[in-house]
Structure formats: structure tokens, C-alpha cells
Coordinates of C-alpha atoms in Angstrom, one line a residue:
X1 CA -1.7 -115.4 -0.2
X2 CA -4.6 -117.3 -1.4
X3 CA -8.2 -117.6 -0.5
X4 CA -8.8 -121.0 0.7
X5 CA -12.3 -122.3 -0.5
X6 CA -14.4 -125.6 -0.8
X7 CA -16.2 -126.0 -3.9
X8 CA -19.7 -127.6 -4.0
X9 CA -21.6 -128.6 -7.3
X10 CA -22.8 -131.9 -9.3
X11 CA -23.7 -131.2 -12.9
X12 CA -22.1 -129.9 -16.1
X13 CA -23.2 -126.3 -15.3
X14 CA -20.8 -126.3 -12.7
X15 CA -17.9 -127.7 -14.4
X16 CA -16.7 -124.3 -16.0
X17 CA -16.7 -122.5 -12.6
X18 CA -14.6 -125.4 -11.0
X19 CA -12.2 -125.1 -14.0
X20 CA -12.1 -121.2 -13.6
X21 CA -11.4 -121.3 -9.9
X22 CA -8.9 -124.1 -10.2
X23 CA -7.0 -122.0 -12.6
X24 CA -7.2 -118.6 -10.4
X25 CA -3.8 -117.7 -8.9
X26 CA -5.6 -116.2 -5.9
X27 CA -7.9 -118.9 -5.0
X28 CA -7.0 -122.4 -3.6
X29 CA -9.7 -125.1 -3.6
X30 CA -9.1 -127.4 -0.7
X31 CA -11.9 -129.8 -1.5
X32 CA -15.0 -130.5 -3.5
X33 CA -18.5 -131.6 -2.5
X34 CA -20.6 -133.3 -4.8
X35 CA -23.8 -135.5 -4.7
X36 CA -23.5 -139.1 -4.5
X37 CA -23.2 -141.0 -7.7
X38 CA -26.6 -142.2 -9.4
X39 CA -27.7 -145.3 -10.6
X40 CA -28.1 -144.7 -14.6
X41 CA -29.0 -147.1 -17.7
X42 CA -30.8 -150.5 -17.8
X43 CA -28.3 -151.8 -15.7
X44 CA -28.4 -149.2 -12.9
X45 CA -24.8 -148.8 -12.8
X46 CA -23.5 -146.2 -10.4
X47 CA -22.2 -143.1 -12.4
X48 CA -20.4 -139.9 -10.9
X49 CA -21.5 -136.5 -11.9
X50 CA -19.7 -134.0 -14.2
X51 CA -18.2 -132.2 -11.3
X52 CA -16.7 -135.2 -9.6
X53 CA -15.3 -136.6 -12.7
X54 CA -13.6 -133.4 -13.4
X55 CA -12.5 -132.7 -9.7
X56 CA -10.8 -136.1 -9.7
X57 CA -9.2 -135.3 -13.1
X58 CA -7.7 -132.2 -11.6
X59 CA -6.6 -134.0 -8.4
X60 CA -8.9 -132.7 -5.6
X61 CA -10.4 -134.6 -2.7
X62 CA -14.2 -135.4 -3.5
X63 CA -16.5 -135.7 -0.7
X64 CA -20.0 -137.2 -1.2
X65 CA -22.1 -137.2 1.8
X66 CA -25.8 -138.4 1.4
X67 CA -26.8 -134.8 2.8
X68 CA -25.2 -131.7 4.2
X69 CA -26.9 -132.3 7.4
X70 CA -25.1 -135.6 7.7
X71 CA -22.7 -135.5 11.1
X72 CA -19.6 -136.5 8.9
X73 CA -19.9 -133.3 6.9
X74 CA -18.6 -130.8 9.8
X75 CA -15.4 -132.6 10.5
X76 CA -14.6 -132.8 6.9
X77 CA -15.3 -129.0 6.5
X78 CA -13.2 -128.0 9.5
X79 CA -10.3 -130.1 8.1
X80 CA -10.6 -128.2 5.1
X81 CA -11.0 -124.8 6.8
X82 CA -12.3 -122.8 3.9
X83 CA -13.0 -119.1 4.2
X84 CA -15.7 -119.4 1.6
X85 CA -17.8 -122.3 0.4
X86 CA -18.9 -121.9 -3.4
X87 CA -22.0 -123.6 -4.4
X88 CA -22.9 -124.1 -8.1
X89 CA -25.8 -126.4 -8.9
X90 CA -25.0 -128.6 -5.8
X91 CA -28.6 -130.3 -5.9
X92 CA -29.4 -130.0 -2.2
X93 CA -30.3 -127.5 0.6
X94 CA -27.3 -126.0 2.6
X95 CA -28.3 -126.0 6.3
X96 CA -27.9 -122.9 8.5
X97 CA -24.8 -124.3 10.5
X98 CA -22.8 -124.7 7.3
X99 CA -24.1 -121.3 5.9
X100 CA -22.5 -119.7 9.0
X101 CA -19.3 -121.7 9.0
X102 CA -16.8 -120.0 6.4
X103 CA -15.4 -116.6 7.4
X104 CA -17.1 -115.0 4.5
X105 CA -20.2 -116.9 4.1
X106 CA -21.5 -119.4 1.1
X107 CA -21.5 -118.0 -2.4
X108 CA -24.0 -119.2 -5.1
X109 CA -24.1 -118.7 -8.6
X110 CA -27.9 -118.6 -10.1
X111 CA -28.7 -118.4 -14.0
X112 CA -31.2 -115.5 -14.0
X113 CA -31.4 -111.8 -13.1
X114 CA -32.7 -112.3 -9.5
X115 CA -35.2 -111.7 -8.1
X116 CA -36.5 -112.7 -11.3
X117 CA -36.9 -116.6 -11.8
X118 CA -36.0 -117.9 -8.5
X119 CA -36.3 -121.7 -8.4
X120 CA -35.3 -125.1 -10.4
X121 CA -35.8 -123.9 -14.1
X122 CA -34.7 -120.3 -14.7
X123 CA -33.0 -121.1 -18.0
X124 CA -35.9 -123.1 -19.4
X125 CA -38.6 -120.5 -18.3
X126 CA -36.9 -117.5 -19.6
X127 CA -36.9 -119.0 -23.1
X128 CA -40.4 -120.4 -22.8
X129 CA -41.8 -117.1 -21.7
X130 CA -40.2 -115.5 -24.8
X131 CA -37.6 -113.4 -22.8
X132 CA -35.2 -111.5 -25.2
X133 CA -32.5 -111.0 -22.2
X134 CA -31.4 -113.0 -19.1
X135 CA -28.4 -113.3 -17.1
X136 CA -26.6 -114.7 -14.2
X137 CA -26.0 -113.6 -10.7
X138 CA -23.7 -114.2 -7.7
X139 CA -25.2 -114.0 -4.3
X140 CA -24.7 -114.7 -0.7
X141 CA -26.6 -117.8 0.4
X142 CA -29.2 -117.6 3.0
X143 CA -31.8 -120.1 4.5
X144 CA -34.4 -119.5 1.7
X145 CA -34.9 -120.3 -2.1
X146 CA -32.7 -118.3 -4.2
X147 CA -33.3 -115.2 -2.0
X148 CA -30.0 -114.2 -0.8
X149 CA -28.4 -110.7 -1.1
X150 CA -27.3 -110.2 -4.9
X151 CA -23.6 -109.3 -5.3
X152 CA -23.3 -109.2 -9.0
X153 CA -25.5 -109.6 -12.0
X154 CA -24.6 -109.9 -15.7
X155 CA -27.1 -109.5 -18.3
X156 CA -26.9 -111.4 -21.9
X157 CA -29.3 -111.5 -24.8
X158 CA -31.3 -114.7 -25.7
X159 CA -30.8 -115.4 -29.4
X160 CA -34.3 -115.8 -31.2
X161 CA -33.6 -119.4 -31.9
X162 CA -31.3 -120.2 -28.9
X163 CA -32.3 -123.3 -27.1
X164 CA -31.9 -124.0 -23.3
X165 CA -28.9 -126.3 -24.1
X166 CA -26.9 -123.6 -25.7
X167 CA -28.1 -120.9 -23.1
X168 CA -27.1 -123.2 -20.4
X169 CA -23.6 -123.6 -21.7
X170 CA -23.1 -119.9 -22.1
X171 CA -24.4 -118.9 -18.9
X172 CA -21.9 -121.4 -17.0
X173 CA -19.0 -119.9 -18.8
X174 CA -20.3 -116.2 -17.9
X175 CA -21.1 -117.3 -14.3
X176 CA -17.7 -119.0 -14.0
X177 CA -15.8 -115.5 -14.8
X178 CA -18.3 -113.5 -12.4
X179 CA -17.6 -115.9 -9.6
X180 CA -14.1 -115.6 -9.6
X181 CA -14.3 -111.8 -9.5
X182 CA -17.0 -112.1 -6.8
X183 CA -14.6 -114.1 -4.5
X184 CA -11.8 -111.6 -4.9
X185 CA -14.0 -108.5 -4.0
X186 CA -15.8 -110.2 -1.2
X187 CA -12.6 -111.0 0.5
X188 CA -11.4 -107.4 -0.4
X189 CA -14.4 -105.9 1.1
X190 CA -15.4 -104.2 -2.2
X191 CA -18.3 -106.3 -3.2
X192 CA -21.7 -104.7 -3.3
X193 CA -24.6 -106.1 -1.5
X194 CA -28.1 -106.0 -2.6
X195 CA -31.3 -107.0 -0.8
X196 CA -33.7 -108.5 -3.4
X197 CA -37.1 -106.9 -3.8
X198 CA -39.8 -109.2 -2.7
X199 CA -42.2 -107.3 -4.8
X200 CA -40.4 -108.1 -7.9
X201 CA -40.0 -111.9 -7.4
X202 CA -41.2 -114.2 -9.9
X203 CA -40.7 -118.3 -10.0
X204 CA -39.2 -120.7 -12.4
X205 CA -40.8 -124.1 -11.1
X206 CA -39.2 -127.4 -12.0
X207 CA -40.4 -128.6 -15.4
X208 CA -43.2 -131.2 -15.2
X209 CA -44.7 -133.6 -17.6
X210 CA -47.7 -131.3 -18.4
X211 CA -45.2 -128.6 -19.3
X212 CA -43.9 -130.6 -22.1
X213 CA -47.0 -130.9 -24.4
X214 CA -47.4 -128.9 -27.5
X215 CA -50.8 -127.1 -27.6
X216 CA -51.5 -126.2 -31.1
X217 CA -54.1 -123.7 -30.4
X218 CA -51.5 -121.6 -29.1
X219 CA -49.5 -119.2 -31.5
X220 CA -46.6 -120.3 -33.4
X221 CA -44.2 -118.1 -31.4
X222 CA -45.3 -119.5 -28.3
X223 CA -44.8 -123.1 -29.4
X224 CA -41.5 -122.3 -31.0
X225 CA -40.5 -121.0 -27.5
X226 CA -41.6 -123.9 -25.7
X227 CA -39.6 -126.2 -28.1
X228 CA -36.5 -124.1 -27.7
X229 CA -37.0 -124.2 -23.8
X230 CA -37.3 -127.7 -23.4
X231 CA -34.3 -128.8 -26.0
X232 CA -32.5 -130.8 -25.6
X233 CA -33.9 -132.1 -22.4
X234 CA -36.7 -133.0 -21.8
X235 CA -38.0 -132.1 -25.2
X236 CA -41.5 -130.9 -26.0
X237 CA -43.8 -133.3 -27.8
X238 CA -47.0 -133.9 -29.5
X239 CA -48.6 -136.9 -30.7
X240 CA -48.7 -138.6 -34.3
X241 CA -51.0 -141.4 -35.1
X242 CA -51.2 -141.9 -31.3
X243 CA -47.7 -142.2 -30.8
X244 CA -45.3 -139.7 -29.1
X245 CA -43.4 -137.2 -31.3
X246 CA -40.7 -135.1 -29.7
X247 CA -39.9 -131.7 -31.5
X248 CA -36.4 -130.2 -30.8
X249 CA -36.1 -127.7 -33.4
X250 CA -38.7 -125.2 -35.3
X251 CA -39.1 -122.2 -37.2
X252 CA -42.0 -119.7 -37.1
X253 CA -43.7 -119.2 -40.5
X254 CA -45.9 -116.1 -40.8
X255 CA -48.8 -117.1 -42.8
X256 CA -52.3 -118.1 -42.2
X257 CA -53.2 -121.5 -43.5
X258 CA -57.0 -122.4 -43.6
X259 CA -56.3 -125.6 -41.8
X260 CA -57.5 -126.1 -38.1
X261 CA -54.5 -126.0 -35.5
X262 CA -52.4 -129.1 -35.3
X263 CA -53.1 -129.9 -38.8
X264 CA -50.0 -130.8 -41.0
X265 CA -50.6 -129.0 -44.2
X266 CA -47.5 -128.7 -46.1
X267 CA -44.5 -131.3 -46.6
X268 CA -43.5 -130.1 -50.1
X269 CA -40.1 -128.7 -49.3
X270 CA -38.8 -131.4 -46.8
X271 CA -40.0 -129.9 -43.9
X272 CA -43.2 -130.3 -41.8
X273 CA -45.6 -127.2 -41.6
X274 CA -48.2 -127.4 -39.0
X275 CA -51.1 -124.8 -38.5
X276 CA -51.2 -123.2 -35.1
X277 CA -53.6 -120.6 -33.5
X278 CA -51.5 -117.9 -35.1
X279 CA -49.2 -118.3 -38.0
X280 CA -47.7 -121.9 -38.5
X281 CA -44.8 -123.8 -37.2
X282 CA -42.1 -125.6 -39.4
X283 CA -40.8 -128.7 -37.5
X284 CA -37.1 -129.0 -38.5
X285 CA -35.8 -131.6 -36.0
X286 CA -37.8 -134.5 -34.4
X287 CA -37.9 -137.8 -32.7
X288 CA -40.6 -140.2 -33.4
X289 CA -41.4 -142.7 -30.8
X290 CA -38.8 -145.5 -30.4
X291 CA -36.2 -143.9 -32.9
X292 CA -33.4 -141.5 -33.0
X293 CA -33.6 -137.8 -33.2
X294 CA -33.5 -136.7 -36.9
X295 CA -34.1 -134.0 -39.2
X296 CA -37.7 -133.6 -40.6
X297 CA -36.2 -134.0 -44.1
X298 CA -34.9 -137.7 -43.3
X299 CA -38.2 -138.4 -41.5
X300 CA -40.4 -137.8 -44.6
X301 CA -38.1 -139.8 -46.8
X302 CA -39.7 -142.9 -45.2
X303 CA -43.2 -141.4 -44.0
X304 CA -46.1 -140.0 -46.0
X305 CA -48.5 -137.6 -44.4
X306 CA -52.2 -138.1 -45.4
X307 CA -53.9 -134.8 -46.2
X308 CA -55.2 -133.4 -43.0
X309 CA -53.2 -135.5 -40.8
X310 CA -53.6 -133.8 -37.2
X311 CA -51.1 -133.8 -34.5
X312 CA -51.8 -134.2 -30.8
X313 CA -54.8 -136.3 -31.2

């Protein structure tokens, strides 16, 4: 006998979980809820999210209400009669009457080791803050923000040069497998339930434009972490001759140049070395304003830095 569920998700982070549960012998997905299509590009053409695209490919009924408080949501859920609603990066709050609707509640996948990094940007902030490990949690959803009781945690190391895009993809796969096991154990009555310790809560707020700016007075390691944490989206940036210069890949060079922080002091090896508050940073992959993302080596073939060129001014 299979476990009937409804899956709610929107972006690519949720696709591995959808695929995992689709393939699970003991789980029956009766429908998928996703956020409405968004206008994209210059022509503002409405485009579906990754979960909707994959769900339709798998043959599921996809429901896209303007919000989960809308009156049409409950009749749809009553028709599907799920015993669990699985929520993975859906992108909207789940109201109390839906949280309490399924027999076993609503389960959520969150890419951090809760209660650390509640909020919108746990993957980015774990890298920006220089953490060496992170992980993923399954939890019972509650009315608060990422404050539900934790079921399972799975820890994973963060590579010294791993960026947010790579970590995002790894956690999505780890989380997909963890969610399948969570569903089975919740229904079997063997799943643990741990109340989060409010004294240990930390926050991972949404990345704002001011977070994206490279402050060359900081250490090379801090700057490297920021670049990794914001790559590939939205990208950390500085300015070169008054124009924006995004930086996607870098390397910490443990030396002590005499130049002031932000000064390009060496381009002799096909890379761009910049003085910082501590050590220096080698820029490996950049995107000049109005151009495509490129290796620093390729950029230097058509650009000559004058001695003492300063970034961020």
C-alpha cells in the first residue's frame, strides 16, 4: 500500500526530490503545487518553473494558485486526499489550515543544519561565513519561519573552493534521498522529533545588493568566501574604471604585497592579482560590464592594466 502525498515546490532545488519521490515504490504523488509562471526576458514571456516542467514531463496534475490562502486550494487538496504534503522550496508561506490538513502533517526540506541558518539564504551564508561543514534537514512544518521540529539532519563538508551553485546541487540530491526516508519513517511511526533550541538560532537573510560588493580592506580569504557564496547568482562585484566588474572564481595567494588594498599589482601570469587587507586575491573568472563571463586570461589579452590600477573606486 502506497503513501499518498502532494508535492509543493518551484525552483530547480526541488526537482531531485520530485524525481526521487516519483521513483519511490512506497510513495504515490497525487498532484504537484507550484508557483505561478513568471514573466522573463525582454519580452516578459510567461515561463514555468523547473518543478512544473518536470512534473508535467512525469505526467502529474500541476496546480498553480496565486497563493495557498486562495479558496480554490482546499477543494483541490481534498480531492487529492494526501496523507502528507511535502514542501521543497515552494516559495510561499503555508497557512495553518493547510499545515493541519494532512494526516501526518506537512514536511519540509531545508538546506542547513537547523537551528543554524534559518531564512532565505542558508547555502550562500554558510559559504560567505567560511563554514567548513553544512547539511540538510527534514522537519515538520509549523506556522513560524523554519522553526518546525527537526526529523533528520545530514551533514556534509564544504569544499575550500566550492561555490554556492555546486553546493546547492549537492544538497538537493542529498535532501531528496533524506526526504524519501523521512516520509517512510514518519508513516511507520519511527521518525524522531527534535524541538529546535531557540538559543542556538542564527539567520541567513536574503542576499541584498549591499552584500554583493567586494570590500578590498577585508582579508583575501573573506573575499574569496564572498565570491564563492555568490557564484553563480547574483555574483560578487567591484568596479574597474567606474564600471561594474563581477568576479565568479578566485584564489587566495598568501603573500604581502606593498600595494594598497584593491590595487591590481600583478598580471604577468595571465591572472589578475589584487592586494587586500590580508594576503592577496587572484581573480580567475570575471565578467566585465556589458560582456560575457570569461577567464581572467582571456580578458587580459585585450586589456592592459596600468600600474597602480585600483578596483572599487
